[in-house]
Amino acid sequence: MSTESQPGTTPASTAPVVRLVGVNKHYGALHVLKDIELEVTKGEVVVVLGPSGSGKSTLCRTINRLETIDEGSIFIDGNQLPEEGKELARLRADVGMVFQSFNLFAHKSILENVTLGPIKVKGMKKSEAEKLALSLLDRVGVANQKDKLPAQLSGGQQQRVAIARALAMQPKVMLFDEPTSALDPEMINEVLDTMISLAKEGMTMIVVTHEMGFARKAADRVIFMADGQIVEQATPDQFFTHPQSSRAKDFLGKLITN
Ligand SMILES: Nc1ncnc2c1ncn2[C@@H]1O[C@H](COP(=O)(O)OP(=O)(O)OP(=O)(O)O)[C@@H](O)[C@H]1O
Ligand SMILES: [Mg+2]
């Protein structure tokens, strides 16, 4: 397994947006990602399922280098994710991330939360960043909240702001790690609907979720992880009706009986 894969050998236009080759990661004695091979093509929506502790969050976090890897390579749009430096910051901006907790800046307005990245990281003019932010806030249905502070919004609204903030960096891929699991039930659908429309508009997405309805409706492909490995990959229909592995059968069985 080489850690020396040549970057830039695939033209960006035909390269997968995200490509993981032989990725391994340990936390001490725990082998948390095992020989991960994954390619996500432009416009594809991949839903990652699996039991708690199977490595789903770690997988997401390695893709924008919030976590280092021990072995293997990660490519974003054909470019290998470097260890550090300017190039890392640039590639990281190509990867939008939305977490369970919204992590909005508490003392900044909704509008400022969305303009901050484009101004600071992309050097966008304030007026231009505000125009972009307003169109994105409108797209996720919270433009009328622009002057409020995050705490004055509902959880569902805050999460939609977090989506707008990630989109403001004009990422090539959006990663979602359980974006609805901290929300009250009545707010889950407004966030899922926003994600479904993003998917329909052709955004490349990797989504960790327990929302099987979303997986069925929006996923092009389901990836099932267990013990740090990708155990199964299939269309949602194939996965939910004919899971192959005993781990996947067990996982789905528990969902149905709960
Ligand atoms: N920073 C860390 N240090 C040590 N171990 C960690 C760390 N982060 C995660 N782990 C361990 O790595 C394994 C995978 O964790 P991860 O958070 O990726 O799982 P997950 O599939 O996202 O689970 P969940 O569905 O509960 O969110 C778990 O056993 C976890 O305890
Ligand atoms: Mg997780």
PDB file of C-alpha atoms and ligand atoms in Angstrom:
ATOM      1  CA  MET A   1       0.000   0.000   0.000  1.00  0.00           C
ATOM      2  CA  SER A   2       1.698   3.148  -1.193  1.00  0.00           C
ATOM      3  CA  THR A   3       1.528   6.473   0.516  1.00  0.00           C
ATOM      4  CA  GLU A   4       3.301   7.922  -2.515  1.00  0.00           C
ATOM      5  CA  SER A   5       0.418   8.022  -5.022  1.00  0.00           C
ATOM      6  CA  GLN A   6       1.075  10.631  -7.660  1.00  0.00           C
ATOM      7  CA  PRO A   7      -1.159  13.667  -7.370  1.00  0.00           C
ATOM      8  CA  GLY A   8      -2.480  15.437 -10.403  1.00  0.00           C
ATOM      9  CA  THR A   9      -2.252  12.420 -12.704  1.00  0.00           C
ATOM     10  CA  THR A  10      -5.991  12.495 -13.393  1.00  0.00           C
ATOM     11  CA  PRO A  11      -7.374  15.584 -15.122  1.00  0.00           C
ATOM     12  CA  ALA A  12      -9.582  17.446 -12.639  1.00  0.00           C
ATOM     13  CA  SER A  13     -12.592  17.385 -14.969  1.00  0.00           C
ATOM     14  CA  THR A  14     -12.777  13.598 -14.985  1.00  0.00           C
ATOM     15  CA  ALA A  15     -11.396  12.941 -11.497  1.00  0.00           C
ATOM     16  CA  PRO A  16     -13.761  11.857  -8.753  1.00  0.00           C
ATOM     17  CA  VAL A  17     -14.550  14.796  -6.461  1.00  0.00           C
ATOM     18  CA  VAL A  18     -13.420  12.729  -3.488  1.00  0.00           C
ATOM     19  CA  ARG A  19     -11.099   9.746  -3.678  1.00  0.00           C
ATOM     20  CA  LEU A  20      -9.686   7.761  -0.789  1.00  0.00           C
ATOM     21  CA  VAL A  21      -6.991   5.203  -1.512  1.00  0.00           C
ATOM     22  CA  GLY A  22      -5.866   2.699   1.099  1.00  0.00           C
ATOM     23  CA  VAL A  23      -6.723   4.954   4.013  1.00  0.00           C
ATOM     24  CA  ASN A  24      -5.851   3.628   7.452  1.00  0.00           C
ATOM     25  CA  LYS A  25      -6.097   5.355  10.790  1.00  0.00           C
ATOM     26  CA  HIS A  26      -5.522   4.329  14.398  1.00  0.00           C
ATOM     27  CA  TYR A  27      -6.392   5.897  17.702  1.00  0.00           C
ATOM     28  CA  GLY A  28      -3.741   4.222  19.807  1.00  0.00           C
ATOM     29  CA  ALA A  29      -4.519   0.505  19.656  1.00  0.00           C
ATOM     30  CA  LEU A  30      -7.882   1.083  17.962  1.00  0.00           C
ATOM     31  CA  HIS A  31      -7.775   0.580  14.184  1.00  0.00           C
ATOM     32  CA  VAL A  32     -10.536   3.024  13.380  1.00  0.00           C
ATOM     33  CA  LEU A  33     -10.316   3.161   9.565  1.00  0.00           C
ATOM     34  CA  LYS A  34      -9.268   0.006   7.747  1.00  0.00           C
ATOM     35  CA  ASP A  35      -8.130   0.077   4.113  1.00  0.00           C
ATOM     36  CA  ILE A  36     -10.783   2.543   3.026  1.00  0.00           C
ATOM     37  CA  GLU A  37     -11.260   2.790  -0.739  1.00  0.00           C
ATOM     38  CA  LEU A  38     -13.880   5.288  -1.818  1.00  0.00           C
ATOM     39  CA  GLU A  39     -14.644   7.333  -4.901  1.00  0.00           C
ATOM     40  CA  VAL A  40     -17.409   9.875  -5.036  1.00  0.00           C
ATOM     41  CA  THR A  41     -18.196  11.337  -8.447  1.00  0.00           C
ATOM     42  CA  LYS A  42     -19.524  14.799  -9.251  1.00  0.00           C
ATOM     43  CA  GLY A  43     -23.158  15.210  -8.297  1.00  0.00           C
ATOM     44  CA  GLU A  44     -23.281  11.923  -6.428  1.00  0.00           C
ATOM     45  CA  VAL A  45     -25.019  11.660  -3.049  1.00  0.00           C
ATOM     46  CA  VAL A  46     -23.455   9.017  -0.818  1.00  0.00           C
ATOM     47  CA  VAL A  47     -25.116   8.144   2.469  1.00  0.00           C
ATOM     48  CA  VAL A  48     -22.897   6.523   5.094  1.00  0.00           C
ATOM     49  CA  LEU A  49     -24.649   4.172   7.508  1.00  0.00           C
ATOM     50  CA  GLY A  50     -23.342   1.980  10.269  1.00  0.00           C
ATOM     51  CA  PRO A  51     -23.488   1.259  13.979  1.00  0.00           C
ATOM     52  CA  SER A  52     -22.137   3.677  16.570  1.00  0.00           C
ATOM     53  CA  GLY A  53     -18.365   3.628  16.706  1.00  0.00           C
ATOM     54  CA  SER A  54     -17.939   2.170  13.211  1.00  0.00           C
ATOM     55  CA  GLY A  55     -15.839   5.145  12.056  1.00  0.00           C
ATOM     56  CA  LYS A  56     -18.355   7.253  10.116  1.00  0.00           C
ATOM     57  CA  SER A  57     -17.434  10.568  11.757  1.00  0.00           C
ATOM     58  CA  THR A  58     -13.743   9.774  11.575  1.00  0.00           C
ATOM     59  CA  LEU A  59     -14.111   9.092   7.855  1.00  0.00           C
ATOM     60  CA  CYS A  60     -15.763  12.502   7.349  1.00  0.00           C
ATOM     61  CA  ARG A  61     -13.178  14.262   9.458  1.00  0.00           C
ATOM     62  CA  THR A  62     -10.264  12.811   7.517  1.00  0.00           C
ATOM     63  CA  ILE A  63     -11.739  14.080   4.238  1.00  0.00           C
ATOM     64  CA  ASN A  64     -11.203  17.701   5.227  1.00  0.00           C
ATOM     65  CA  ARG A  65      -8.166  16.901   7.282  1.00  0.00           C
ATOM     66  CA  LEU A  66      -9.642  17.614  10.694  1.00  0.00           C
ATOM     67  CA  GLU A  67      -8.003  14.266  11.431  1.00  0.00           C
ATOM     68  CA  THR A  68      -4.718  12.989  10.095  1.00  0.00           C
ATOM     69  CA  ILE A  69      -4.385   9.559   8.528  1.00  0.00           C
ATOM     70  CA  ASP A  70      -1.625   7.006   9.137  1.00  0.00           C
ATOM     71  CA  GLU A  71      -1.558   5.483   5.695  1.00  0.00           C
ATOM     72  CA  GLY A  72      -3.051   6.078   2.261  1.00  0.00           C
ATOM     73  CA  SER A  73      -4.042   9.129   0.247  1.00  0.00           C
ATOM     74  CA  ILE A  74      -7.014  11.421  -0.053  1.00  0.00           C
ATOM     75  CA  PHE A  75      -7.698  13.401  -3.209  1.00  0.00           C
ATOM     76  CA  ILE A  76     -10.111  16.280  -3.609  1.00  0.00           C
ATOM     77  CA  ASP A  77     -10.996  16.850  -7.257  1.00  0.00           C
ATOM     78  CA  GLY A  78      -7.786  15.136  -8.322  1.00  0.00           C
ATOM     79  CA  ASN A  79      -5.491  16.984  -5.906  1.00  0.00           C
ATOM     80  CA  GLN A  80      -3.887  15.125  -3.054  1.00  0.00           C
ATOM     81  CA  LEU A  81      -4.727  16.561   0.333  1.00  0.00           C
ATOM     82  CA  PRO A  82      -1.412  17.765   1.717  1.00  0.00           C
ATOM     83  CA  GLU A  83      -0.309  17.555   5.344  1.00  0.00           C
ATOM     84  CA  GLU A  84      -0.406  21.274   5.994  1.00  0.00           C
ATOM     85  CA  GLY A  85       0.189  24.738   4.577  1.00  0.00           C
ATOM     86  CA  LYS A  86      -1.541  27.042   2.121  1.00  0.00           C
ATOM     87  CA  GLU A  87      -2.483  24.305  -0.291  1.00  0.00           C
ATOM     88  CA  LEU A  88      -4.259  22.458   2.544  1.00  0.00           C
ATOM     89  CA  ALA A  89      -6.260  25.592   3.390  1.00  0.00           C
ATOM     90  CA  ARG A  90      -7.225  25.954  -0.271  1.00  0.00           C
ATOM     91  CA  LEU A  91      -8.315  22.331  -0.674  1.00  0.00           C
ATOM     92  CA  ARG A  92     -10.117  22.402   2.643  1.00  0.00           C
ATOM     93  CA  ALA A  93     -12.204  25.289   1.358  1.00  0.00           C
ATOM     94  CA  ASP A  94     -13.407  22.902  -1.366  1.00  0.00           C
ATOM     95  CA  VAL A  95     -14.933  20.673   1.311  1.00  0.00           C
ATOM     96  CA  GLY A  96     -17.937  22.067   3.162  1.00  0.00           C
ATOM     97  CA  MET A  97     -18.832  20.455   6.448  1.00  0.00           C
ATOM     98  CA  VAL A  98     -21.997  20.500   8.515  1.00  0.00           C
ATOM     99  CA  PHE A  99     -21.946  18.867  11.936  1.00  0.00           C
ATOM    100  CA  GLN A 100     -24.557  17.816  14.439  1.00  0.00           C
ATOM    101  CA  SER A 101     -23.904  20.960  16.488  1.00  0.00           C
ATOM    102  CA  PHE A 102     -24.141  24.077  14.384  1.00  0.00           C
ATOM    103  CA  ASN A 103     -21.034  25.847  15.718  1.00  0.00           C
ATOM    104  CA  LEU A 104     -22.227  29.266  14.617  1.00  0.00           C
ATOM    105  CA  PHE A 105     -20.421  32.255  16.107  1.00  0.00           C
ATOM    106  CA  ALA A 106     -22.689  33.225  19.018  1.00  0.00           C
ATOM    107  CA  HIS A 107     -21.863  36.945  18.995  1.00  0.00           C
ATOM    108  CA  LYS A 108     -22.115  37.481  15.271  1.00  0.00           C
ATOM    109  CA  SER A 109     -25.286  38.016  13.278  1.00  0.00           C
ATOM    110  CA  ILE A 110     -26.602  35.337  10.947  1.00  0.00           C
ATOM    111  CA  LEU A 111     -25.422  37.403   7.972  1.00  0.00           C
ATOM    112  CA  GLU A 112     -21.930  37.824   9.473  1.00  0.00           C
ATOM    113  CA  ASN A 113     -21.724  34.108  10.195  1.00  0.00           C
ATOM    114  CA  VAL A 114     -22.163  33.440   6.482  1.00  0.00           C
ATOM    115  CA  THR A 115     -19.957  36.273   5.142  1.00  0.00           C
ATOM    116  CA  LEU A 116     -17.010  35.623   7.455  1.00  0.00           C
ATOM    117  CA  GLY A 117     -15.476  32.697   5.512  1.00  0.00           C
ATOM    118  CA  PRO A 118     -15.721  34.258   2.047  1.00  0.00           C
ATOM    119  CA  ILE A 119     -14.204  37.536   3.349  1.00  0.00           C
ATOM    120  CA  LYS A 120     -11.439  36.034   5.515  1.00  0.00           C
ATOM    121  CA  VAL A 121     -10.500  32.946   3.547  1.00  0.00           C
ATOM    122  CA  LYS A 122     -11.419  33.872  -0.016  1.00  0.00           C
ATOM    123  CA  GLY A 123     -10.673  37.595   0.221  1.00  0.00           C
ATOM    124  CA  MET A 124     -14.112  38.471  -1.120  1.00  0.00           C
ATOM    125  CA  LYS A 125     -15.278  42.092  -0.856  1.00  0.00           C
ATOM    126  CA  LYS A 126     -17.803  42.660   1.940  1.00  0.00           C
ATOM    127  CA  SER A 127     -20.540  43.833  -0.439  1.00  0.00           C
ATOM    128  CA  GLU A 128     -20.030  40.815  -2.673  1.00  0.00           C
ATOM    129  CA  ALA A 129     -19.954  38.417   0.295  1.00  0.00           C
ATOM    130  CA  GLU A 130     -23.197  39.902   1.631  1.00  0.00           C
ATOM    131  CA  LYS A 131     -24.888  39.492  -1.721  1.00  0.00           C
ATOM    132  CA  LEU A 132     -23.793  35.856  -1.867  1.00  0.00           C
ATOM    133  CA  ALA A 133     -24.787  35.250   1.777  1.00  0.00           C
ATOM    134  CA  LEU A 134     -28.246  36.721   1.263  1.00  0.00           C
ATOM    135  CA  SER A 135     -28.887  34.550  -1.773  1.00  0.00           C
ATOM    136  CA  LEU A 136     -27.792  31.462   0.164  1.00  0.00           C
ATOM    137  CA  LEU A 137     -29.839  32.382   3.249  1.00  0.00           C
ATOM    138  CA  ASP A 138     -32.773  32.831   0.913  1.00  0.00           C
ATOM    139  CA  ARG A 139     -32.098  29.444  -0.662  1.00  0.00           C
ATOM    140  CA  VAL A 140     -32.244  27.729   2.751  1.00  0.00           C
ATOM    141  CA  GLY A 141     -35.295  29.783   3.745  1.00  0.00           C
ATOM    142  CA  VAL A 142     -33.906  32.005   6.522  1.00  0.00           C
ATOM    143  CA  ALA A 143     -33.061  35.292   4.769  1.00  0.00           C
ATOM    144  CA  ASN A 144     -35.540  37.093   7.040  1.00  0.00           C
ATOM    145  CA  GLN A 145     -33.415  36.106  10.064  1.00  0.00           C
ATOM    146  CA  LYS A 146     -30.228  37.742   8.779  1.00  0.00           C
ATOM    147  CA  ASP A 147     -29.847  40.377  11.492  1.00  0.00           C
ATOM    148  CA  LYS A 148     -30.501  38.087  14.457  1.00  0.00           C
ATOM    149  CA  LEU A 149     -27.981  36.269  16.625  1.00  0.00           C
ATOM    150  CA  PRO A 150     -27.838  32.462  16.403  1.00  0.00           C
ATOM    151  CA  ALA A 151     -29.453  31.978  19.832  1.00  0.00           C
ATOM    152  CA  GLN A 152     -32.546  33.819  18.570  1.00  0.00           C
ATOM    153  CA  LEU A 153     -33.164  31.108  15.951  1.00  0.00           C
ATOM    154  CA  SER A 154     -34.629  27.634  16.298  1.00  0.00           C
ATOM    155  CA  GLY A 155     -32.320  24.632  15.978  1.00  0.00           C
ATOM    156  CA  GLY A 156     -33.622  23.873  12.500  1.00  0.00           C
ATOM    157  CA  GLN A 157     -33.049  27.458  11.396  1.00  0.00           C
ATOM    158  CA  GLN A 158     -29.537  27.459  12.866  1.00  0.00           C
ATOM    159  CA  GLN A 159     -28.688  24.273  11.052  1.00  0.00           C
ATOM    160  CA  ARG A 160     -29.914  25.773   7.776  1.00  0.00           C
ATOM    161  CA  VAL A 161     -27.659  28.787   8.454  1.00  0.00           C
ATOM    162  CA  ALA A 162     -24.784  26.339   8.991  1.00  0.00           C
ATOM    163  CA  ILE A 163     -25.570  24.834   5.577  1.00  0.00           C
ATOM    164  CA  ALA A 164     -25.623  28.319   3.990  1.00  0.00           C
ATOM    165  CA  ARG A 165     -22.316  29.131   5.685  1.00  0.00           C
ATOM    166  CA  ALA A 166     -20.701  26.004   4.246  1.00  0.00           C
ATOM    167  CA  LEU A 167     -22.148  26.735   0.788  1.00  0.00           C
ATOM    168  CA  ALA A 168     -20.761  30.288   0.921  1.00  0.00           C
ATOM    169  CA  MET A 169     -17.283  28.846   0.453  1.00  0.00           C
ATOM    170  CA  GLN A 170     -18.503  27.392  -2.860  1.00  0.00           C
ATOM    171  CA  PRO A 171     -17.318  23.891  -1.960  1.00  0.00           C
ATOM    172  CA  LYS A 172     -16.943  21.055  -4.439  1.00  0.00           C
ATOM    173  CA  VAL A 173     -18.356  18.581  -1.946  1.00  0.00           C
ATOM    174  CA  MET A 174     -20.476  18.894   1.175  1.00  0.00           C
ATOM    175  CA  LEU A 175     -20.008  16.558   4.126  1.00  0.00           C
ATOM    176  CA  PHE A 176     -22.829  16.179   6.615  1.00  0.00           C
ATOM    177  CA  ASP A 177     -22.276  14.353   9.901  1.00  0.00           C
ATOM    178  CA  GLU A 178     -25.638  13.614  11.498  1.00  0.00           C
ATOM    179  CA  PRO A 179     -26.949  17.104  10.725  1.00  0.00           C
ATOM    180  CA  THR A 180     -30.391  16.426  12.195  1.00  0.00           C
ATOM    181  CA  SER A 181     -29.642  14.318  15.253  1.00  0.00           C
ATOM    182  CA  ALA A 182     -29.523  17.261  17.690  1.00  0.00           C
ATOM    183  CA  LEU A 183     -32.809  18.682  16.408  1.00  0.00           C
ATOM    184  CA  ASP A 184     -36.292  18.448  17.827  1.00  0.00           C
ATOM    185  CA  PRO A 185     -38.339  16.072  15.659  1.00  0.00           C
ATOM    186  CA  GLU A 186     -40.486  18.815  14.155  1.00  0.00           C
ATOM    187  CA  MET A 187     -37.388  20.546  12.772  1.00  0.00           C
ATOM    188  CA  ILE A 188     -35.770  17.556  11.152  1.00  0.00           C
ATOM    189  CA  ASN A 189     -37.729  17.742   7.922  1.00  0.00           C
ATOM    190  CA  GLU A 190     -36.945  21.378   7.181  1.00  0.00           C
ATOM    191  CA  VAL A 191     -33.226  20.531   7.274  1.00  0.00           C
ATOM    192  CA  LEU A 192     -33.651  17.294   5.299  1.00  0.00           C
ATOM    193  CA  ASP A 193     -35.724  19.145   2.688  1.00  0.00           C
ATOM    194  CA  THR A 194     -32.915  21.697   2.306  1.00  0.00           C
ATOM    195  CA  MET A 195     -30.463  18.833   1.809  1.00  0.00           C
ATOM    196  CA  ILE A 196     -32.745  17.100  -0.688  1.00  0.00           C
ATOM    197  CA  SER A 197     -32.968  20.276  -2.774  1.00  0.00           C
ATOM    198  CA  LEU A 198     -29.188  20.655  -2.655  1.00  0.00           C
ATOM    199  CA  ALA A 199     -28.859  17.090  -3.890  1.00  0.00           C
ATOM    200  CA  LYS A 200     -31.333  17.762  -6.706  1.00  0.00           C
ATOM    201  CA  GLU A 201     -29.324  20.829  -7.734  1.00  0.00           C
ATOM    202  CA  GLY A 202     -26.360  18.525  -8.306  1.00  0.00           C
ATOM    203  CA  MET A 203     -24.244  19.107  -5.198  1.00  0.00           C
ATOM    204  CA  THR A 204     -21.808  16.289  -4.457  1.00  0.00           C
ATOM    205  CA  MET A 205     -22.637  15.098  -0.948  1.00  0.00           C
ATOM    206  CA  ILE A 206     -21.443  12.627   1.660  1.00  0.00           C
ATOM    207  CA  VAL A 207     -24.028  12.286   4.402  1.00  0.00           C
ATOM    208  CA  VAL A 208     -23.802  10.388   7.674  1.00  0.00           C
ATOM    209  CA  THR A 209     -27.336  10.040   8.955  1.00  0.00           C
ATOM    210  CA  HIS A 210     -29.762   7.854  10.824  1.00  0.00           C
ATOM    211  CA  GLU A 211     -32.599   9.184   8.681  1.00  0.00           C
ATOM    212  CA  MET A 212     -33.373   6.173   6.527  1.00  0.00           C
ATOM    213  CA  GLY A 213     -36.102   8.095   4.700  1.00  0.00           C
ATOM    214  CA  PHE A 214     -33.474  10.540   3.497  1.00  0.00           C
ATOM    215  CA  ALA A 215     -31.188   7.692   2.461  1.00  0.00           C
ATOM    216  CA  ARG A 216     -33.958   6.067   0.438  1.00  0.00           C
ATOM    217  CA  LYS A 217     -35.061   9.305  -1.143  1.00  0.00           C
ATOM    218  CA  ALA A 218     -31.822  11.162  -1.839  1.00  0.00           C
ATOM    219  CA  ALA A 219     -28.923   8.700  -1.931  1.00  0.00           C
ATOM    220  CA  ASP A 220     -27.413   7.445  -5.149  1.00  0.00           C
ATOM    221  CA  ARG A 221     -25.376   5.030  -3.102  1.00  0.00           C
ATOM    222  CA  VAL A 222     -25.377   3.709   0.436  1.00  0.00           C
ATOM    223  CA  ILE A 223     -22.126   2.821   2.148  1.00  0.00           C
ATOM    224  CA  PHE A 224     -22.389   0.593   5.171  1.00  0.00           C
ATOM    225  CA  MET A 225     -19.523   0.710   7.673  1.00  0.00           C
ATOM    226  CA  ALA A 226     -18.750  -1.620  10.552  1.00  0.00           C
ATOM    227  CA  ASP A 227     -15.608  -1.763  12.687  1.00  0.00           C
ATOM    228  CA  GLY A 228     -13.768   0.783  10.554  1.00  0.00           C
ATOM    229  CA  GLN A 229     -14.398  -0.997   7.274  1.00  0.00           C
ATOM    230  CA  ILE A 230     -16.674  -0.354   4.335  1.00  0.00           C
ATOM    231  CA  VAL A 231     -18.567  -3.612   4.473  1.00  0.00           C
ATOM    232  CA  GLU A 232     -21.157  -2.959   1.773  1.00  0.00           C
ATOM    233  CA  GLN A 233     -21.952  -0.489  -0.993  1.00  0.00           C
ATOM    234  CA  ALA A 234     -25.206  -0.573  -2.902  1.00  0.00           C
ATOM    235  CA  THR A 235     -28.084   1.507  -4.192  1.00  0.00           C
ATOM    236  CA  PRO A 236     -30.510   2.358  -1.376  1.00  0.00           C
ATOM    237  CA  ASP A 237     -33.064   0.003  -2.843  1.00  0.00           C
ATOM    238  CA  GLN A 238     -30.606  -2.902  -2.986  1.00  0.00           C
ATOM    239  CA  PHE A 239     -29.220  -2.158   0.458  1.00  0.00           C
ATOM    240  CA  PHE A 240     -32.544  -1.874   2.253  1.00  0.00           C
ATOM    241  CA  THR A 241     -34.217  -4.798   0.521  1.00  0.00           C
ATOM    242  CA  HIS A 242     -31.263  -7.174   0.065  1.00  0.00           C
ATOM    243  CA  PRO A 243     -28.451  -6.439   2.521  1.00  0.00           C
ATOM    244  CA  GLN A 244     -25.624  -8.899   1.882  1.00  0.00           C
ATOM    245  CA  SER A 245     -23.560  -9.061   5.068  1.00  0.00           C
ATOM    246  CA  SER A 246     -24.700 -10.308   8.450  1.00  0.00           C
ATOM    247  CA  ARG A 247     -23.575  -6.966   9.957  1.00  0.00           C
ATOM    248  CA  ALA A 248     -25.850  -5.016   7.623  1.00  0.00           C
ATOM    249  CA  LYS A 249     -28.749  -7.423   8.204  1.00  0.00           C
ATOM    250  CA  ASP A 250     -28.262  -7.053  11.933  1.00  0.00           C
ATOM    251  CA  PHE A 251     -28.094  -3.243  11.665  1.00  0.00           C
ATOM    252  CA  LEU A 252     -31.278  -3.023   9.585  1.00  0.00           C
ATOM    253  CA  GLY A 253     -33.058  -5.541  11.800  1.00  0.00           C
ATOM    254  CA  LYS A 254     -32.446  -3.353  14.833  1.00  0.00           C
ATOM    255  CA  LEU A 255     -33.794  -0.291  13.037  1.00  0.00           C
ATOM    256  CA  ILE A 256     -37.013  -2.037  12.175  1.00  0.00           C
ATOM    257  CA  THR A 257     -37.645  -3.418  15.646  1.00  0.00           C
ATOM    258  CA  ASN A 258     -36.864  -0.109  17.395  1.00  0.00           C
TER     259      ASN A 258
HETATM  260  N1  LIG B   1     -10.274  11.496  19.277  1.00  0.00           N
HETATM  261  C1  LIG B   1     -10.413  10.194  19.523  1.00  0.00           C
HETATM  262  N2  LIG B   1      -9.552   9.525  20.310  1.00  0.00           N
HETATM  263  C2  LIG B   1      -9.669   8.201  20.533  1.00  0.00           C
HETATM  264  N3  LIG B   1     -10.654   7.434  20.016  1.00  0.00           N
HETATM  265  C3  LIG B   1     -11.557   8.042  19.225  1.00  0.00           C
HETATM  266  C4  LIG B   1     -11.494   9.453  18.954  1.00  0.00           C
HETATM  267  N4  LIG B   1     -12.546   9.755  18.129  1.00  0.00           N
HETATM  268  C5  LIG B   1     -13.206   8.608  17.922  1.00  0.00           C
HETATM  269  N5  LIG B   1     -12.633   7.574  18.577  1.00  0.00           N
HETATM  270  C6  LIG B   1     -13.073   6.167  18.553  1.00  0.00           C
HETATM  271  O1  LIG B   1     -13.046   5.754  17.191  1.00  0.00           O
HETATM  272  C7  LIG B   1     -14.159   4.920  16.890  1.00  0.00           C
HETATM  273  C8  LIG B   1     -14.937   5.506  15.733  1.00  0.00           C
HETATM  274  O2  LIG B   1     -15.501   6.713  16.149  1.00  0.00           O
HETATM  275  P1  LIG B   1     -16.443   7.564  15.218  1.00  0.00           P
HETATM  276  O3  LIG B   1     -16.801   8.786  15.977  1.00  0.00           O
HETATM  277  O4  LIG B   1     -15.806   7.741  13.889  1.00  0.00           O
HETATM  278  O5  LIG B   1     -17.698   6.593  15.065  1.00  0.00           O
HETATM  279  P2  LIG B   1     -19.116   6.862  14.408  1.00  0.00           P
HETATM  280  O6  LIG B   1     -19.363   5.760  13.444  1.00  0.00           O
HETATM  281  O7  LIG B   1     -19.187   8.255  13.912  1.00  0.00           O
HETATM  282  O8  LIG B   1     -20.112   6.648  15.665  1.00  0.00           O
HETATM  283  P3  LIG B   1     -21.493   7.399  16.039  1.00  0.00           P
HETATM  284  O9  LIG B   1     -22.547   6.752  15.192  1.00  0.00           O
HETATM  285  O10 LIG B   1     -21.675   7.083  17.485  1.00  0.00           O
HETATM  286  O11 LIG B   1     -21.309   8.848  15.770  1.00  0.00           O
HETATM  287  C9  LIG B   1     -14.944   4.793  18.188  1.00  0.00           C
HETATM  288  O12 LIG B   1     -14.586   3.597  18.818  1.00  0.00           O
HETATM  289  C10 LIG B   1     -14.504   5.992  18.982  1.00  0.00           C
HETATM  290  O13 LIG B   1     -14.600   5.739  20.361  1.00  0.00           O
HETATM  291 MG    MG B   2     -20.321   9.909  14.467  1.00  0.00          MG
END
